[in-house]
mmCIF file of C-alpha atoms and ligand atoms in Angstrom:
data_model
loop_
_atom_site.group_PDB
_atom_site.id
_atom_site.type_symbol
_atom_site.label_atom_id
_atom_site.label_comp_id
_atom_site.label_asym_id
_atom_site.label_seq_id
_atom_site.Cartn_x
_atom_site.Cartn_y
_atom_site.Cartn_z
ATOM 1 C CA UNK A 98 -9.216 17.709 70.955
ATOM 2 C CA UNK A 99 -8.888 15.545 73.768
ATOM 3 C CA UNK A 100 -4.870 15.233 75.702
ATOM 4 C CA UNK A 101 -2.419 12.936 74.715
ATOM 5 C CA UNK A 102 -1.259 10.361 77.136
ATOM 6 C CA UNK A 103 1.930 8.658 76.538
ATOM 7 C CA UNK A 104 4.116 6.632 78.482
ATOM 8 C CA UNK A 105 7.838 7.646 79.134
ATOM 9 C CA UNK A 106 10.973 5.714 80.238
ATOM 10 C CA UNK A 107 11.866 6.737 83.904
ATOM 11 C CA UNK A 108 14.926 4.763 85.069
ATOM 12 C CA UNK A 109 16.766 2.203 83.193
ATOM 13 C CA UNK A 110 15.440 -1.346 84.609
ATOM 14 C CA UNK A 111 18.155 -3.486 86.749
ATOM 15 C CA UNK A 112 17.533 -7.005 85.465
ATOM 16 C CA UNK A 113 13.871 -7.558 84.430
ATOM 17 C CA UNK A 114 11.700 -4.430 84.256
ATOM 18 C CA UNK A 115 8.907 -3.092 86.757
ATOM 19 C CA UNK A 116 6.153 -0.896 86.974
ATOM 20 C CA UNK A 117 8.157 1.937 88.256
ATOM 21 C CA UNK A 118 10.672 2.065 85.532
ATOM 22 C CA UNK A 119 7.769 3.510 83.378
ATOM 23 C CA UNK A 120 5.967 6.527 83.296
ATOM 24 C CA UNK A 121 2.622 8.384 82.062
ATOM 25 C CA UNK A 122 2.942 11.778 80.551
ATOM 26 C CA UNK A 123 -0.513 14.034 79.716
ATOM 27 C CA UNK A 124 0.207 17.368 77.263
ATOM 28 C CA UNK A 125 -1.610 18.628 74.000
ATOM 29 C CA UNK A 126 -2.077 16.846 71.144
ATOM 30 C CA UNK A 127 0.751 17.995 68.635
ATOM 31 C CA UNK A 128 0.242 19.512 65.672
ATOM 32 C CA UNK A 129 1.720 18.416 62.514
ATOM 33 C CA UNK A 130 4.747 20.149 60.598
ATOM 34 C CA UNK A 131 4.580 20.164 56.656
ATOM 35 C CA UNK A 132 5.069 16.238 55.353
ATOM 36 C CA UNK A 133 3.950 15.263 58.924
ATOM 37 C CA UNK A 134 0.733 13.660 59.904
ATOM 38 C CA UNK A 135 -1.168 12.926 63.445
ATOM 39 C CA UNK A 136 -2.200 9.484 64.043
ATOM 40 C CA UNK A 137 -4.610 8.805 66.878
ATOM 41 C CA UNK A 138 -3.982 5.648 67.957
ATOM 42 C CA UNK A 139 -5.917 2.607 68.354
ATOM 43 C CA UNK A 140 -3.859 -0.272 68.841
ATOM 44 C CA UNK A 141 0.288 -0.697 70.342
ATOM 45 C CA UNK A 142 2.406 -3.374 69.623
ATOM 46 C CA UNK A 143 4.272 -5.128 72.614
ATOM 47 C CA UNK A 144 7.303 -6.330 71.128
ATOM 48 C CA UNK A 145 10.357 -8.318 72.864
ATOM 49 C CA UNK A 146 13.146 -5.509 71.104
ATOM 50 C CA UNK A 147 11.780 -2.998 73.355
ATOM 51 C CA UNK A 148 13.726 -4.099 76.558
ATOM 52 C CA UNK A 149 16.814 -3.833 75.072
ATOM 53 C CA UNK A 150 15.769 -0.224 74.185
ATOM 54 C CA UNK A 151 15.357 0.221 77.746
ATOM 55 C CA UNK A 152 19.534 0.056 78.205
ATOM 56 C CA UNK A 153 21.824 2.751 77.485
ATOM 57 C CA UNK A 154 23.970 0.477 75.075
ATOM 58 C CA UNK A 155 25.172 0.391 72.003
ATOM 59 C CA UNK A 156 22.927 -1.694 69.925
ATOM 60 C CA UNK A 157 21.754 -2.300 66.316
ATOM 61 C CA UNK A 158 19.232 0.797 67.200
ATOM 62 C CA UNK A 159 19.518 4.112 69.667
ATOM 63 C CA UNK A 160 18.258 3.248 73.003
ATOM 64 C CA UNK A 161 15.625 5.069 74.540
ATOM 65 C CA UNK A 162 16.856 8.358 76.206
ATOM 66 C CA UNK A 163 15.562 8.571 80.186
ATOM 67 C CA UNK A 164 12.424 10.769 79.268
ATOM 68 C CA UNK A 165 11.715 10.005 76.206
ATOM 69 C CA UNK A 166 8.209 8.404 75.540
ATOM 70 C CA UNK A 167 9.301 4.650 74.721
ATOM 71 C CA UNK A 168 9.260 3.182 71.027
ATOM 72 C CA UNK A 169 6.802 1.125 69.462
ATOM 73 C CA UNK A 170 4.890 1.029 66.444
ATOM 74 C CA UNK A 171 0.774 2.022 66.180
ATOM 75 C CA UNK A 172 -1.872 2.135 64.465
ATOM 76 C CA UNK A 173 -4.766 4.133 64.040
ATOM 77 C CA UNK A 174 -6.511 6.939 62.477
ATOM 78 C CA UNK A 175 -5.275 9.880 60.557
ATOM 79 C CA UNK A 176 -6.634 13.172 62.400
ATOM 80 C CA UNK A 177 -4.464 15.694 60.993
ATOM 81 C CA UNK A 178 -2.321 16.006 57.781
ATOM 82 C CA UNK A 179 0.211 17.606 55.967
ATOM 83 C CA UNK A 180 1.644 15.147 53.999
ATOM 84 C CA UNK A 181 0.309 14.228 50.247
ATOM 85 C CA UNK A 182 -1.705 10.485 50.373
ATOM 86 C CA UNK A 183 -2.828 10.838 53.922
ATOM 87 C CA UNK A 184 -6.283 12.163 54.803
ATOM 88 C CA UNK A 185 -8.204 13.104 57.520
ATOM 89 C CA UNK A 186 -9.782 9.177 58.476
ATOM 90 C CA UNK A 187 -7.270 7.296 56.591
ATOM 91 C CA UNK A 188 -6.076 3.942 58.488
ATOM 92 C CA UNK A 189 -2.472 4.187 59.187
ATOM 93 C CA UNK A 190 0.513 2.987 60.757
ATOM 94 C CA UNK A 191 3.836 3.864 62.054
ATOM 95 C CA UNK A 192 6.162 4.529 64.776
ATOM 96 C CA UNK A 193 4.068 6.326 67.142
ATOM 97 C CA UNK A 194 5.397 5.413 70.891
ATOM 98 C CA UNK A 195 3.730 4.075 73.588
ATOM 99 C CA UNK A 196 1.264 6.906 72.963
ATOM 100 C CA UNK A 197 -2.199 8.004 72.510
ATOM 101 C CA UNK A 198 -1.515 10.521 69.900
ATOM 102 C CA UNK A 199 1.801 10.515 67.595
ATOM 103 C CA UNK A 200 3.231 13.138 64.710
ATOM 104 C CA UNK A 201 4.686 10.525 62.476
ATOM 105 C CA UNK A 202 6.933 11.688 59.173
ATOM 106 C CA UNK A 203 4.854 10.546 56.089
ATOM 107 C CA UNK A 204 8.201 9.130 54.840
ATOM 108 C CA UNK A 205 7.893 6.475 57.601
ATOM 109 C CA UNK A 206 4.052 5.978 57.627
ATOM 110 C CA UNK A 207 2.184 3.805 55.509
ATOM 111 C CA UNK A 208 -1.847 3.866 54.958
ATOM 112 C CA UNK A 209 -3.643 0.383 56.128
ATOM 113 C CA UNK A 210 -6.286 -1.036 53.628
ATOM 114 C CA UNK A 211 -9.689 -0.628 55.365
ATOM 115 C CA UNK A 212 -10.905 -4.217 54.900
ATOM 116 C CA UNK A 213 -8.023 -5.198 57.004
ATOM 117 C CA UNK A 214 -7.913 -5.178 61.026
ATOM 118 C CA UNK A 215 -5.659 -2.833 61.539
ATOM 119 C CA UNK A 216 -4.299 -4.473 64.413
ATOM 120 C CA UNK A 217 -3.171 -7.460 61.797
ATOM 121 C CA UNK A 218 -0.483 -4.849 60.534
ATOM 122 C CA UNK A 219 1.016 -4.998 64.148
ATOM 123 C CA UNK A 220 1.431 -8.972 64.308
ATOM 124 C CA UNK A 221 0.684 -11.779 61.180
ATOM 125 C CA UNK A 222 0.785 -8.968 58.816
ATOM 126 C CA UNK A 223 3.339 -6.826 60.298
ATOM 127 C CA UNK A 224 7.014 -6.494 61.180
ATOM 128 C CA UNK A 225 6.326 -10.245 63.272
ATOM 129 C CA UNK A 226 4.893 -11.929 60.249
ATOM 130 C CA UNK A 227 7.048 -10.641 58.077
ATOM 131 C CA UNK A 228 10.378 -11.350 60.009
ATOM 132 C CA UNK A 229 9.281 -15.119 59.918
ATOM 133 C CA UNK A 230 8.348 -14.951 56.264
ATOM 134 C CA UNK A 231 11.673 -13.900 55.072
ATOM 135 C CA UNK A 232 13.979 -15.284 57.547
ATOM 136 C CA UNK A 233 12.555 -18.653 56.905
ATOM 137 C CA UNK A 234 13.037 -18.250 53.545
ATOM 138 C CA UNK A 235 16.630 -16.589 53.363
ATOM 139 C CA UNK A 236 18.035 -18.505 56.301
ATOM 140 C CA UNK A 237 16.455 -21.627 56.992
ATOM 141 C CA UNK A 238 15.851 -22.623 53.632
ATOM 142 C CA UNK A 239 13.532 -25.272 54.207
ATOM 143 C CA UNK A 240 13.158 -28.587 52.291
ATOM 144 C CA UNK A 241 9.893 -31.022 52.154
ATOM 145 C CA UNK A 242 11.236 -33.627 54.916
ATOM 146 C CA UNK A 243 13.611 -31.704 57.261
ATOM 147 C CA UNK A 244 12.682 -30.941 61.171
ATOM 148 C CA UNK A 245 12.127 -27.272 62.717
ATOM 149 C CA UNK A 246 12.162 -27.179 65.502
ATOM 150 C CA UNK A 247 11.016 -23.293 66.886
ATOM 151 C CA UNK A 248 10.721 -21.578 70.523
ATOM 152 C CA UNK A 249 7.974 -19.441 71.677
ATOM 153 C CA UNK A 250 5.934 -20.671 69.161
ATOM 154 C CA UNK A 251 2.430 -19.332 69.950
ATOM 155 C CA UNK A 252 4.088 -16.405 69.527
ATOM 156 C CA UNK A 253 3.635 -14.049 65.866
ATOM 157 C CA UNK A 254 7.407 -15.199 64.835
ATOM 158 C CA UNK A 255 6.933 -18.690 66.009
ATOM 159 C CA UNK A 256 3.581 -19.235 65.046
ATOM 160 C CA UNK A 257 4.183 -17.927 61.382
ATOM 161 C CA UNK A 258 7.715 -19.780 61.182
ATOM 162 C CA UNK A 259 5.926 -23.117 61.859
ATOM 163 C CA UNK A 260 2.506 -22.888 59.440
ATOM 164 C CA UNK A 261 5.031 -21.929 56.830
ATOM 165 C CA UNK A 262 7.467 -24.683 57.606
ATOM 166 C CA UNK A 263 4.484 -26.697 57.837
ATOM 167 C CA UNK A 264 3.144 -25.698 54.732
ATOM 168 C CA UNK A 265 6.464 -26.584 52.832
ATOM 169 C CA UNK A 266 6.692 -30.050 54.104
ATOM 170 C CA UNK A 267 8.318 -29.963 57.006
ATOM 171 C CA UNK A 268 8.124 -31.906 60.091
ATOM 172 C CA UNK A 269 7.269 -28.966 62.884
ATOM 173 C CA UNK A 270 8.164 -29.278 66.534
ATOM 174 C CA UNK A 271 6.900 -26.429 68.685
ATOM 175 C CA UNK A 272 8.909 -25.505 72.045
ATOM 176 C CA UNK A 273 6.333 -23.154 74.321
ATOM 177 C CA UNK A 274 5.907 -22.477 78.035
ATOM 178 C CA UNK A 275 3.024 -24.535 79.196
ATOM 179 C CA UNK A 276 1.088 -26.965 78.840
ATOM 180 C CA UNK A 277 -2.038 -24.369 77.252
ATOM 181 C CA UNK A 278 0.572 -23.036 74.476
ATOM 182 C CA UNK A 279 1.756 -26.462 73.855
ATOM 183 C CA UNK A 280 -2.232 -27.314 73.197
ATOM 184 C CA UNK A 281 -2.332 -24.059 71.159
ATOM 185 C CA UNK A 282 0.771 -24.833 68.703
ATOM 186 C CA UNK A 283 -0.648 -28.071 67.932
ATOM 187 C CA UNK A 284 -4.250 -27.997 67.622
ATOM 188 C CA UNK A 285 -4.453 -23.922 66.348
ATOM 189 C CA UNK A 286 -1.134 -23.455 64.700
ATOM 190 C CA UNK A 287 -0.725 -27.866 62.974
ATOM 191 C CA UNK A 288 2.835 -28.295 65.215
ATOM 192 C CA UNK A 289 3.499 -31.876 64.493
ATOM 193 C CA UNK A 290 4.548 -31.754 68.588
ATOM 194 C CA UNK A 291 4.994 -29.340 71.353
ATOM 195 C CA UNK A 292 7.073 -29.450 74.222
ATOM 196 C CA UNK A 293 6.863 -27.372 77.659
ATOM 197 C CA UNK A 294 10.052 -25.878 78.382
ATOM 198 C CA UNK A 295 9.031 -25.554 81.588
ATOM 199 C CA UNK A 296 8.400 -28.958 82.763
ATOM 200 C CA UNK A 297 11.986 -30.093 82.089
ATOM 201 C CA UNK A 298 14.726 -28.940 84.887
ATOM 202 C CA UNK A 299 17.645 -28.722 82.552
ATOM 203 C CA UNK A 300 18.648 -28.628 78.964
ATOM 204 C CA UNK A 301 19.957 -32.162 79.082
ATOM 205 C CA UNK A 302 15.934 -33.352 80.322
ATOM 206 C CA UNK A 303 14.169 -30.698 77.697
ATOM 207 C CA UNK A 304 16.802 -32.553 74.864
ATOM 208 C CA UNK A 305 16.239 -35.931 75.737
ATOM 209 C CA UNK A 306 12.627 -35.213 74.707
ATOM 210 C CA UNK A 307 13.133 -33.433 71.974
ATOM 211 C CA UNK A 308 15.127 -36.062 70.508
ATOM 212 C CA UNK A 309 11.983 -38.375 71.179
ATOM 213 C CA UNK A 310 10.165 -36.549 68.718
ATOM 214 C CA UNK A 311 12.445 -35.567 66.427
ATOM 215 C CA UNK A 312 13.620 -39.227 65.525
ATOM 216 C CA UNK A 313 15.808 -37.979 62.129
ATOM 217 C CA UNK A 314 17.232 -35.003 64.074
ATOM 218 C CA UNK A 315 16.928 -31.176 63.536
ATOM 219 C CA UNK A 316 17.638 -29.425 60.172
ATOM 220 C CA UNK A 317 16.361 -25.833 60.875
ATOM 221 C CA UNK A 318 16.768 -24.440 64.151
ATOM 222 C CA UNK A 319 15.007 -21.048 64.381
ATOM 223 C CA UNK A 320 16.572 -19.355 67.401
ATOM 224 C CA UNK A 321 14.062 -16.887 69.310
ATOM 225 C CA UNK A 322 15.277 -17.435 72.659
ATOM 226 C CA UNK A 323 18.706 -18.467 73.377
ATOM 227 C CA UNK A 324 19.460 -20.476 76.628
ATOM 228 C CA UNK A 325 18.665 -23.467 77.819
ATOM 229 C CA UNK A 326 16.426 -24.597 74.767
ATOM 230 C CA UNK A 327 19.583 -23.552 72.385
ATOM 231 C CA UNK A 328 21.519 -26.316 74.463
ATOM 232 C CA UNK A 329 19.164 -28.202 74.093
ATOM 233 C CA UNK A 330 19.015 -28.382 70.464
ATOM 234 C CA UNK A 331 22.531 -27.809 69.524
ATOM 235 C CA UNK A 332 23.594 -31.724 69.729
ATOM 236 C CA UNK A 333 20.489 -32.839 68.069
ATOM 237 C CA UNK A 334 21.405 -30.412 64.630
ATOM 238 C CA UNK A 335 22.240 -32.521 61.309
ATOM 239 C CA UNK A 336 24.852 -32.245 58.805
ATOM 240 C CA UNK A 337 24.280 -28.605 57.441
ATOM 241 C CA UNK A 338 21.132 -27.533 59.432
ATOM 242 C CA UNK A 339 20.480 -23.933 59.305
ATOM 243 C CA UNK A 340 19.866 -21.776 62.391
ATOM 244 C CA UNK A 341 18.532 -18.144 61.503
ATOM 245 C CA UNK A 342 19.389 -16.280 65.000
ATOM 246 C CA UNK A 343 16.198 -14.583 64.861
ATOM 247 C CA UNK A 344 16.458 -13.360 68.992
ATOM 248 C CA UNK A 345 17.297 -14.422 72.202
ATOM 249 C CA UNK A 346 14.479 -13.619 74.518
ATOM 250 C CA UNK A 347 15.689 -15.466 77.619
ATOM 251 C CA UNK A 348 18.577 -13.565 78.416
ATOM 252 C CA UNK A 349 17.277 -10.206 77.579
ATOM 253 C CA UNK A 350 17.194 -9.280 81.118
ATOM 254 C CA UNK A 351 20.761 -10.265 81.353
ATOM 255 C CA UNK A 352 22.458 -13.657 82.466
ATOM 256 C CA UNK A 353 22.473 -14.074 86.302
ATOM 257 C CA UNK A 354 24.847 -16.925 86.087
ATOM 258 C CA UNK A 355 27.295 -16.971 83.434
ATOM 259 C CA UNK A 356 27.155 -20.446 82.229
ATOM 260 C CA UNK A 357 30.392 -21.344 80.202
ATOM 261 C CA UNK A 358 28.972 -24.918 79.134
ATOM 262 C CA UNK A 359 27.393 -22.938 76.014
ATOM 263 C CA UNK A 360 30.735 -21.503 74.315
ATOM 264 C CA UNK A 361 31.576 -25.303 73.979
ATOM 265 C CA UNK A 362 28.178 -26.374 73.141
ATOM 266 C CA UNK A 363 28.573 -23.952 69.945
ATOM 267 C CA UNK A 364 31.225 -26.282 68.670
ATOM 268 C CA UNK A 365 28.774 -27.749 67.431
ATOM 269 C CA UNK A 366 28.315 -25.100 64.495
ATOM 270 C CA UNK A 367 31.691 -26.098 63.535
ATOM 271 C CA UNK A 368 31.164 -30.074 63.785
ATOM 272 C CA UNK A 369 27.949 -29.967 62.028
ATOM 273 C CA UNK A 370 29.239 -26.982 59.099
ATOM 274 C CA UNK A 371 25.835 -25.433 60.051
ATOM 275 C CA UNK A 372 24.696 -22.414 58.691
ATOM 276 C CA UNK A 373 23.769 -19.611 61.589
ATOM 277 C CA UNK A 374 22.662 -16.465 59.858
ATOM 278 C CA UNK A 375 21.926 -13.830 62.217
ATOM 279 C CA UNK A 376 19.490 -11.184 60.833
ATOM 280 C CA UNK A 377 17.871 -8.011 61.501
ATOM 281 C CA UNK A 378 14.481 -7.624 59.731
ATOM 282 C CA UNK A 379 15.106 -3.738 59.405
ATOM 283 C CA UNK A 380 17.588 -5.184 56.673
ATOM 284 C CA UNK A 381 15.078 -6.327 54.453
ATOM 285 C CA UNK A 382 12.010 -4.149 54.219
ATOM 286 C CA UNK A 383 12.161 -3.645 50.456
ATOM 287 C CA UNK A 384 10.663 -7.246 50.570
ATOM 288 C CA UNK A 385 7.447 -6.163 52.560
ATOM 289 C CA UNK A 386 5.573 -5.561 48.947
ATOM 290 C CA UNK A 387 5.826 -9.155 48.008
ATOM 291 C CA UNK A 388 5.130 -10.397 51.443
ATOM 292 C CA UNK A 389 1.738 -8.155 51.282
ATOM 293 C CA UNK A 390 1.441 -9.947 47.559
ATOM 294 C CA UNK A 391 1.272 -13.252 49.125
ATOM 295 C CA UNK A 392 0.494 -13.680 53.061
ATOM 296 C CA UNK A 393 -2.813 -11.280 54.024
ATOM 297 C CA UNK A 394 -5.432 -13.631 51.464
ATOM 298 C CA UNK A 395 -3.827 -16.519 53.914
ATOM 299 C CA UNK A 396 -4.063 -14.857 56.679
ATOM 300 C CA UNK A 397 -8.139 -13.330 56.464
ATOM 301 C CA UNK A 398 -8.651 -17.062 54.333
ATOM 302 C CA UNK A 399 -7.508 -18.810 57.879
ATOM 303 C CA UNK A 400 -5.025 -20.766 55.966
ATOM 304 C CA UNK A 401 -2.826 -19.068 58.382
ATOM 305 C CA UNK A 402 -3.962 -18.818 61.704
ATOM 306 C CA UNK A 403 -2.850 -16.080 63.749
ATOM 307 C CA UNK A 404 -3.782 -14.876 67.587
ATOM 308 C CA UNK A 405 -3.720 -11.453 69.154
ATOM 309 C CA UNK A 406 -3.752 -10.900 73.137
ATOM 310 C CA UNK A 407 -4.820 -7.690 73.617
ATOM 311 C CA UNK A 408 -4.683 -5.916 76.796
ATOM 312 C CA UNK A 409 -6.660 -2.277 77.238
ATOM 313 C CA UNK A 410 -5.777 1.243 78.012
ATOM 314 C CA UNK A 411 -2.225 2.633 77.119
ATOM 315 C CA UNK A 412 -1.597 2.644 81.415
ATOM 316 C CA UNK A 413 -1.768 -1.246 80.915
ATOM 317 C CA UNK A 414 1.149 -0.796 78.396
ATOM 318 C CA UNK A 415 3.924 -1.983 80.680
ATOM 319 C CA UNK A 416 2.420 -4.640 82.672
ATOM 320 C CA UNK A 417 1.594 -6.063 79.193
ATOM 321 C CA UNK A 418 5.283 -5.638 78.379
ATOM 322 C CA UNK A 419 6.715 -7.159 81.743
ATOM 323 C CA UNK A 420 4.269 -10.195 81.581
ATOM 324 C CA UNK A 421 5.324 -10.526 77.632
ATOM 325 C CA UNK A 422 8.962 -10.704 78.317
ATOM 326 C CA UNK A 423 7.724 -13.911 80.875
ATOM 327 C CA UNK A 424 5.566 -15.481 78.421
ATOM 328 C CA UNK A 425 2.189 -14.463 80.008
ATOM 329 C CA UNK A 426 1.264 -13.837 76.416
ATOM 330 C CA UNK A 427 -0.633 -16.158 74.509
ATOM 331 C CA UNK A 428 -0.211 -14.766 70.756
ATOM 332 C CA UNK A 429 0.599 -11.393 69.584
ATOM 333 C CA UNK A 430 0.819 -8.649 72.299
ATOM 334 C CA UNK A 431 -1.622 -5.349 71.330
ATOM 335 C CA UNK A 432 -2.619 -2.774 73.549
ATOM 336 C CA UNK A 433 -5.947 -1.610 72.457
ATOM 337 C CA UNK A 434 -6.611 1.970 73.415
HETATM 338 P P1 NDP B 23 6.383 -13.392 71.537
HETATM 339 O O1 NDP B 23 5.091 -12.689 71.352
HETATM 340 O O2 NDP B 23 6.448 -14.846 71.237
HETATM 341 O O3 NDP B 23 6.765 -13.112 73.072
HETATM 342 C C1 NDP B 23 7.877 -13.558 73.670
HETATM 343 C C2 NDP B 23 7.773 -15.033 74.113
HETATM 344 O O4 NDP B 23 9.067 -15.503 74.431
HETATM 345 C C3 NDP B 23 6.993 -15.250 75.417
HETATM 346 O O5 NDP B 23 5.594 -15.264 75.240
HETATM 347 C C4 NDP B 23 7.530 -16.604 75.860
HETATM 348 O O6 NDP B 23 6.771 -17.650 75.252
HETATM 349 C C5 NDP B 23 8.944 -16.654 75.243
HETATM 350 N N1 NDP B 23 9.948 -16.656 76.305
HETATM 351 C C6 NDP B 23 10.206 -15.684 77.208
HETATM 352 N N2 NDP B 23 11.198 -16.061 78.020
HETATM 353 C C7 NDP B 23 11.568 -17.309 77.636
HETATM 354 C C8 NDP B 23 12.547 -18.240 78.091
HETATM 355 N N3 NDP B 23 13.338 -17.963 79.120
HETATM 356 N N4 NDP B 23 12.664 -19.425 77.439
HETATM 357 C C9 NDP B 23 11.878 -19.746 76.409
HETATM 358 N N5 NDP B 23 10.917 -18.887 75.922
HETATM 359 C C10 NDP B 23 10.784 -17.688 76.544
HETATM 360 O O7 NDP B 23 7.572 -12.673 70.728
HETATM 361 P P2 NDP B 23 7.749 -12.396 69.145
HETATM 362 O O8 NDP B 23 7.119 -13.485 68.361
HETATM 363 O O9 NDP B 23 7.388 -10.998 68.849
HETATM 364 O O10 NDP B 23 9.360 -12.499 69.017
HETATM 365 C C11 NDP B 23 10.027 -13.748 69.100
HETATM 366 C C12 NDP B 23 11.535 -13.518 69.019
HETATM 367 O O11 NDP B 23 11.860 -12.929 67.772
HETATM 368 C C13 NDP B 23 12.087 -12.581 70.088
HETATM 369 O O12 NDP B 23 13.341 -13.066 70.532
HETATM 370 C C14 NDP B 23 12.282 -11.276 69.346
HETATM 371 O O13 NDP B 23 13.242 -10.461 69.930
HETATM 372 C C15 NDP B 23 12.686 -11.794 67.974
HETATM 373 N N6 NDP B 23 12.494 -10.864 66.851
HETATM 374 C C16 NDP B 23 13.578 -10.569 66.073
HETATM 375 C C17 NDP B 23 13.456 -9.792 64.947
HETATM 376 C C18 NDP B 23 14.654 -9.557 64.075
HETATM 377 O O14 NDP B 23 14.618 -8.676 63.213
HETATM 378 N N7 NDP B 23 15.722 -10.319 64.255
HETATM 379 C C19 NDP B 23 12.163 -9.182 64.593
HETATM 380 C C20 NDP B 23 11.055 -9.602 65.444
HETATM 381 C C21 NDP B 23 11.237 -10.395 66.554
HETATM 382 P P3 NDP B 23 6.523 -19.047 75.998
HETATM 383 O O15 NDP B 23 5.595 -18.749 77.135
HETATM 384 O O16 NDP B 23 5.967 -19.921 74.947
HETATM 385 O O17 NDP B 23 7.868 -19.500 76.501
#
């Protein structure tokens, strides 16, 4: 067997993180315990969670100890078992770290269909997908008619949030950083518009557009990142809009300068009675089955369009992750190994 690489948390980042925060372990490959299995794997996820894993705070989830190889889900192929329903060559997926090799409980793997990319299970298919899926459904309650408006929308959350909006009847306005993801959401992903959040200075400018092309206002807000785009949108809500508070990417490396315009801004949730359901998708997993039921025929049909940015070689891990947290990517982060 060849060594396992993995790559470890060395000092809790200040701000936004850098290179030197991380770093890459080499040891054995483990061997599984009984009801464990070994999963070499093939693809990481990159997801936006993991900073705030990074700080030693209390949280919705433990925090990554200094050390300790840093969370993230894989997938790959079975190389050792002893768990019943996993052999030797099965596809499968699970928490495995930002690692080359992972022992993963049976109790918290799952086995991949073969005629599946497995890297789908880390994106469209996966915990992304499937976030958007159900917190559209439970929170924004979408009607044939009504606006959503969505931020980082080339992303697997946004991107899903909007064909599904789209698909119901919605008018869909995509907010994305550039003028190549604005291009993306409208022409790949059917956004009825797309704005660059970073060609307007303030949230006042970005708002004034938005309000341009969303003539009859904004009746689901789907929050994924918080600051100036949530000013931006707050005034513009209608009478009992919905805004599922799905994330808040922009001030994940902490707020430089703490702008007390928003706290009054959020009176607007009381003006408007507007529903703003924070969730946690963790909270709803024993939905997955009929998400599986329904979304993958879409998905490999192209009904659904999805995109993957995949970077190579587990050392590439946290550049991937620093550039993600900036929007450098363009669809759903993997790290092919
Ligand atoms: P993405 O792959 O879309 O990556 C993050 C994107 O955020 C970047 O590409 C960038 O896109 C955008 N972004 C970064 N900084 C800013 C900023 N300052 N202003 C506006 N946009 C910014 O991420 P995901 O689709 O995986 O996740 C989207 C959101 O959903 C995140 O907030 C994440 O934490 C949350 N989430 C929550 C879950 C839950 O259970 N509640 C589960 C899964 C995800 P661009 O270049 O277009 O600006």
């Amino acid at each position: 067997m060849t060594d396992m690489q993995r790559i470890t948390l060395a000092r809790r980042p200040k701000g936004d993180p850098v290179p030197e925060d991380f770093s890459l372990k080499t040891g054995p490959v483990p061997e599984p315990g009984d009801g464990e299995i070994v999963i070499e794997v093939s693809h990481l996820s990159l997801d936006p969670y993991m900073r705030g894993r990074m700080d030693d705070v209390k949280s919705y989830a433990p925090s990554v100890g200094l050390g300790e190889t840093m969370t993230g889900q894989g997938v790959g192929r079975v190389i050792a078992s002893k768990a019943e329903g996993f052999a030797v060559g099965d596809l499968a997926t699970g928490m495995t770290g930002w690692a080359s090799h992972a022992i993963v409980k049976a109790t918290e793997a799952r086995v991949l269909p073969a005629e599946i990319p497995s890297s789908l299970f880390l994106g469209a298919l996966g915990m992304p997908g499937f976030t958007a899926w159900t917190g559209l459904r439970k929170f924004g309650r979408p009607k044939a008619g009504e606006t959503l408006v969505v931020a980082a929308a080339t992303g697997p959350v946004g991107a899903m949030v909007g064909q599904l909006a789209k698909a119901a009847g919605l008018r869909t306005i995509a907010i994305a950083g550039g003028p190549e993801k604005c291009r993306i959401a409208t022409e790949t992903f059917g956004f009825d518009a797309a704005l660059d959040h970073r060609a307007y200075e303030d949230a006042s400018a970005l708002r004034t557009a938005l309000a341009e092309v969303a003539p009859d206002g904004v009746d689901i807000y789907w929050e994924n990142v918080g600051g100036k785009v949530l000013e931006a949108v707050l005034p513009l809500m209608n009478v009992g809009g919905r805004i599922p508070v799905c994330g808040m990417i922009s001030w994940y490396g902490g707020v430089e300068d703490a702008d007390d315009r928003l706290p009054m801004l959020w009176r607007s949730v009381l003006v408007k009675r507007l529903h703003v359901s924070g969730f946690i998708i963790f909270d709803h997993w024993d939905e997955y089955p009929e998400f599986l039921a329904e979304v993958p025929t879409k998905v490999l049909s192209g009904e659904i369009k999805h995109l993957e940015d995949v970077a190579q070689g587990l050392h590439a891990m946290p550049t991937a992750f620093i550039a993600m947290l900036k929007g450098g990517n363009t669809g759903k982060q993997i790290v092919a190994l």
